[in-house]
PDB file of C-alpha atoms in Angstrom:
ATOM      1  CA  MET B  14     -66.730  36.209 155.665  1.00 95.00           C
ATOM      2  CA  VAL B  15     -64.409  38.971 155.347  1.00 95.00           C
ATOM      3  CA  GLU B  16     -61.826  39.829 158.174  1.00 95.00           C
ATOM      4  CA  ILE B  17     -60.143  43.087 158.224  1.00 92.00           C
ATOM      5  CA  ASP B  18     -57.011  42.358 159.504  1.00 90.00           C
ATOM      6  CA  ARG B  19     -55.135  44.526 162.419  1.00 85.00           C
ATOM      7  CA  PHE B  20     -58.287  46.271 162.949  1.00 85.00           C
ATOM      8  CA  LYS B  21     -58.216  46.709 166.717  1.00 85.00           C
ATOM      9  CA  LEU B  22     -54.772  47.777 166.750  1.00 84.00           C
ATOM     10  CA  ALA B  23     -55.815  50.423 164.238  1.00 78.00           C
ATOM     11  CA  ASN B  24     -58.640  51.281 166.544  1.00 78.00           C
ATOM     12  CA  ASP B  25     -56.199  51.455 169.874  1.00 84.00           C
ATOM     13  CA  HIS B  26     -53.583  53.510 168.276  1.00 82.00           C
ATOM     14  CA  PHE B  27     -55.247  55.779 166.164  1.00 80.00           C
ATOM     15  CA  GLY B  28     -58.774  56.117 167.282  1.00 83.00           C
ATOM     16  CA  HIS B  29     -62.068  56.265 166.071  1.00 83.00           C
ATOM     17  CA  LEU B  30     -61.538  58.434 163.216  1.00 84.00           C
ATOM     18  CA  GLN B  31     -58.766  55.913 161.409  1.00 82.00           C
ATOM     19  CA  ARG B  32     -61.277  53.172 162.382  1.00 83.00           C
ATOM     20  CA  ASP B  33     -63.881  54.453 160.691  1.00 87.00           C
ATOM     21  CA  ALA B  34     -61.408  55.407 157.677  1.00 85.00           C
ATOM     22  CA  ILE B  35     -60.815  51.674 157.420  1.00 86.00           C
ATOM     23  CA  LEU B  36     -64.407  50.368 157.576  1.00 89.00           C
ATOM     24  CA  SER B  37     -65.527  53.418 154.823  1.00 90.00           C
ATOM     25  CA  ALA B  38     -62.345  52.147 152.487  1.00 88.00           C
ATOM     26  CA  VAL B  39     -63.219  48.374 152.664  1.00 91.00           C
ATOM     27  CA  ALA B  40     -67.171  49.073 152.271  1.00 92.00           C
ATOM     28  CA  ASP B  41     -66.157  50.973 149.060  1.00 93.00           C
ATOM     29  CA  VAL B  42     -63.936  47.999 147.923  1.00 93.00           C
ATOM     30  CA  LEU B  43     -67.133  45.808 148.523  1.00 94.00           C
ATOM     31  CA  LYS B  44     -69.385  48.164 146.368  1.00 93.00           C
ATOM     32  CA  GLN B  45     -67.146  48.271 143.475  1.00 94.00           C
ATOM     33  CA  HIS B  46     -66.179  44.814 143.298  1.00 92.00           C
ATOM     34  CA  THR B  47     -69.642  42.941 143.789  1.00 92.00           C
ATOM     35  CA  ARG B  48     -72.350  42.181 141.687  1.00 92.00           C
ATOM     36  CA  ALA B  49     -75.872  44.099 141.980  1.00 93.00           C
ATOM     37  CA  GLY B  50     -77.689  41.526 144.196  1.00 94.00           C
ATOM     38  CA  ASP B  51     -74.891  40.571 146.772  1.00 95.00           C
ATOM     39  CA  LEU B  52     -75.177  42.006 150.104  1.00 95.00           C
ATOM     40  CA  ALA B  53     -72.280  43.001 152.580  1.00 95.00           C
ATOM     41  CA  ALA B  54     -73.258  43.511 156.095  1.00 94.00           C
ATOM     42  CA  ARG B  55     -71.087  44.414 158.966  1.00 93.00           C
ATOM     43  CA  PHE B  56     -71.082  41.281 161.595  1.00 93.00           C
ATOM     44  CA  GLY B  57     -69.014  42.422 164.103  1.00 87.00           C
ATOM     45  CA  GLY B  58     -66.173  44.905 165.213  1.00 86.00           C
ATOM     46  CA  ASP B  59     -63.930  43.532 162.188  1.00 91.00           C
ATOM     47  CA  GLU B  60     -65.899  41.660 160.317  1.00 94.00           C
ATOM     48  CA  VAL B  61     -68.388  41.506 157.258  1.00 95.00           C
ATOM     49  CA  VAL B  62     -70.189  38.987 155.844  1.00 95.00           C
ATOM     50  CA  LEU B  63     -70.738  38.924 152.273  1.00 94.00           C
ATOM     51  CA  LEU B  64     -74.007  37.036 150.864  1.00 95.00           C
ATOM     52  CA  LEU B  65     -73.467  36.047 146.912  1.00 95.00           C
ATOM     53  CA  PRO B  66     -77.127  34.654 146.122  1.00 94.00           C
ATOM     54  CA  GLY B  67     -76.430  32.046 142.956  1.00 93.00           C
ATOM     55  CA  ALA B  68     -72.780  32.365 142.740  1.00 93.00           C
ATOM     56  CA  SER B  69     -70.758  29.477 142.426  1.00 92.00           C
ATOM     57  CA  LYS B  70     -67.815  28.579 144.650  1.00 92.00           C
ATOM     58  CA  GLU B  71     -65.710  29.621 141.675  1.00 94.00           C
ATOM     59  CA  ASP B  72     -67.409  32.767 141.100  1.00 93.00           C
ATOM     60  CA  ALA B  73     -67.264  33.462 145.274  1.00 95.00           C
ATOM     61  CA  ALA B  74     -63.445  32.891 144.701  1.00 95.00           C
ATOM     62  CA  GLY B  75     -63.002  35.110 142.197  1.00 95.00           C
ATOM     63  CA  ILE B  76     -64.871  38.059 143.750  1.00 95.00           C
ATOM     64  CA  ALA B  77     -63.028  37.178 147.119  1.00 95.00           C
ATOM     65  CA  GLU B  78     -59.764  37.533 145.541  1.00 96.00           C
ATOM     66  CA  CYS B  79     -60.525  40.534 143.711  1.00 95.00           C
ATOM     67  CA  VAL B  80     -61.398  42.433 147.029  1.00 95.00           C
ATOM     68  CA  ARG B  81     -58.585  41.219 148.850  1.00 94.00           C
ATOM     69  CA  ARG B  82     -56.147  42.566 146.297  1.00 92.00           C
ATOM     70  CA  ARG B  83     -58.157  45.637 145.860  1.00 91.00           C
ATOM     71  CA  VAL B  84     -57.925  46.511 149.704  1.00 91.00           C
ATOM     72  CA  GLU B  85     -54.040  45.425 149.665  1.00 88.00           C
ATOM     73  CA  GLU B  86     -54.004  48.441 146.999  1.00 86.00           C
ATOM     74  CA  ILE B  87     -55.651  50.848 149.753  1.00 78.00           C
ATOM     75  CA  SER B  88     -52.951  53.463 150.913  1.00 61.00           C
ATOM     76  CA  ARG B  89     -54.567  53.477 154.394  1.00 51.00           C
ATOM     77  CA  GLY B  90     -52.570  51.067 156.606  1.00 48.00           C
ATOM     78  CA  VAL B  91     -51.473  50.455 160.207  1.00 46.00           C
ATOM     79  CA  GLU B  92     -48.053  51.927 161.126  1.00 51.00           C
ATOM     80  CA  GLY B  93     -46.980  52.045 157.698  1.00 54.00           C
ATOM     81  CA  ARG B  94     -48.398  48.491 156.931  1.00 61.00           C
ATOM     82  CA  GLN B  95     -50.809  48.110 154.034  1.00 72.00           C
ATOM     83  CA  LEU B  96     -54.509  47.398 155.141  1.00 84.00           C
ATOM     84  CA  THR B  97     -55.152  43.805 154.253  1.00 89.00           C
ATOM     85  CA  VAL B  98     -58.397  41.363 154.747  1.00 93.00           C
ATOM     86  CA  SER B  99     -58.463  37.623 155.234  1.00 95.00           C
ATOM     87  CA  ILE B 100     -61.544  35.969 153.726  1.00 96.00           C
ATOM     88  CA  ASP B 101     -63.649  32.565 154.086  1.00 94.00           C
ATOM     89  CA  LEU B 102     -65.876  30.912 151.718  1.00 94.00           C
ATOM     90  CA  ALA B 103     -68.312  28.746 152.459  1.00 91.00           C
ATOM     91  CA  GLY B 104     -71.229  27.545 150.132  1.00 88.00           C
ATOM     92  CA  MET B 105     -74.864  25.996 150.758  1.00 82.00           C
ATOM     93  CA  PRO B 106     -75.495  23.300 150.593  1.00 80.00           C
ATOM     94  CA  ASP B 107     -72.150  21.897 150.316  1.00 81.00           C
ATOM     95  CA  ASP B 108     -70.873  23.644 153.735  1.00 82.00           C
ATOM     96  CA  GLY B 109     -74.105  23.721 155.544  1.00 78.00           C
ATOM     97  CA  ALA B 110     -77.815  23.888 154.883  1.00 71.00           C
ATOM     98  CA  CYS B 111     -80.410  25.466 156.932  1.00 69.00           C
ATOM     99  CA  ARG B 112     -82.831  23.235 158.193  1.00 60.00           C
ATOM    100  CA  PRO B 113     -86.576  24.311 159.359  1.00 57.00           C
ATOM    101  CA  ARG B 114     -87.346  23.859 162.836  1.00 60.00           C
TER     102      ARG B 114
END
């Protein structure tokens, strides 16, 4: 799960154009720094789910760190601050499993 930090603040202060620019910038980073077959999908206002099929936790952590660093390098920010993301990792089946009903 990737959460765009201060996203609501940017939307409230700068409007939909800034919000859309931030979403586009994060989407570009996800496209550039994930593997073929990975899937990124907007989950909520400031959250993106990133699915990494077949990736080990170590691989996922490496991808997450690369994405986090690259987003910080983006020159779009809120009130002069750099754009940042917070990323949580979970793997299946270690961190949960889907049980058929």
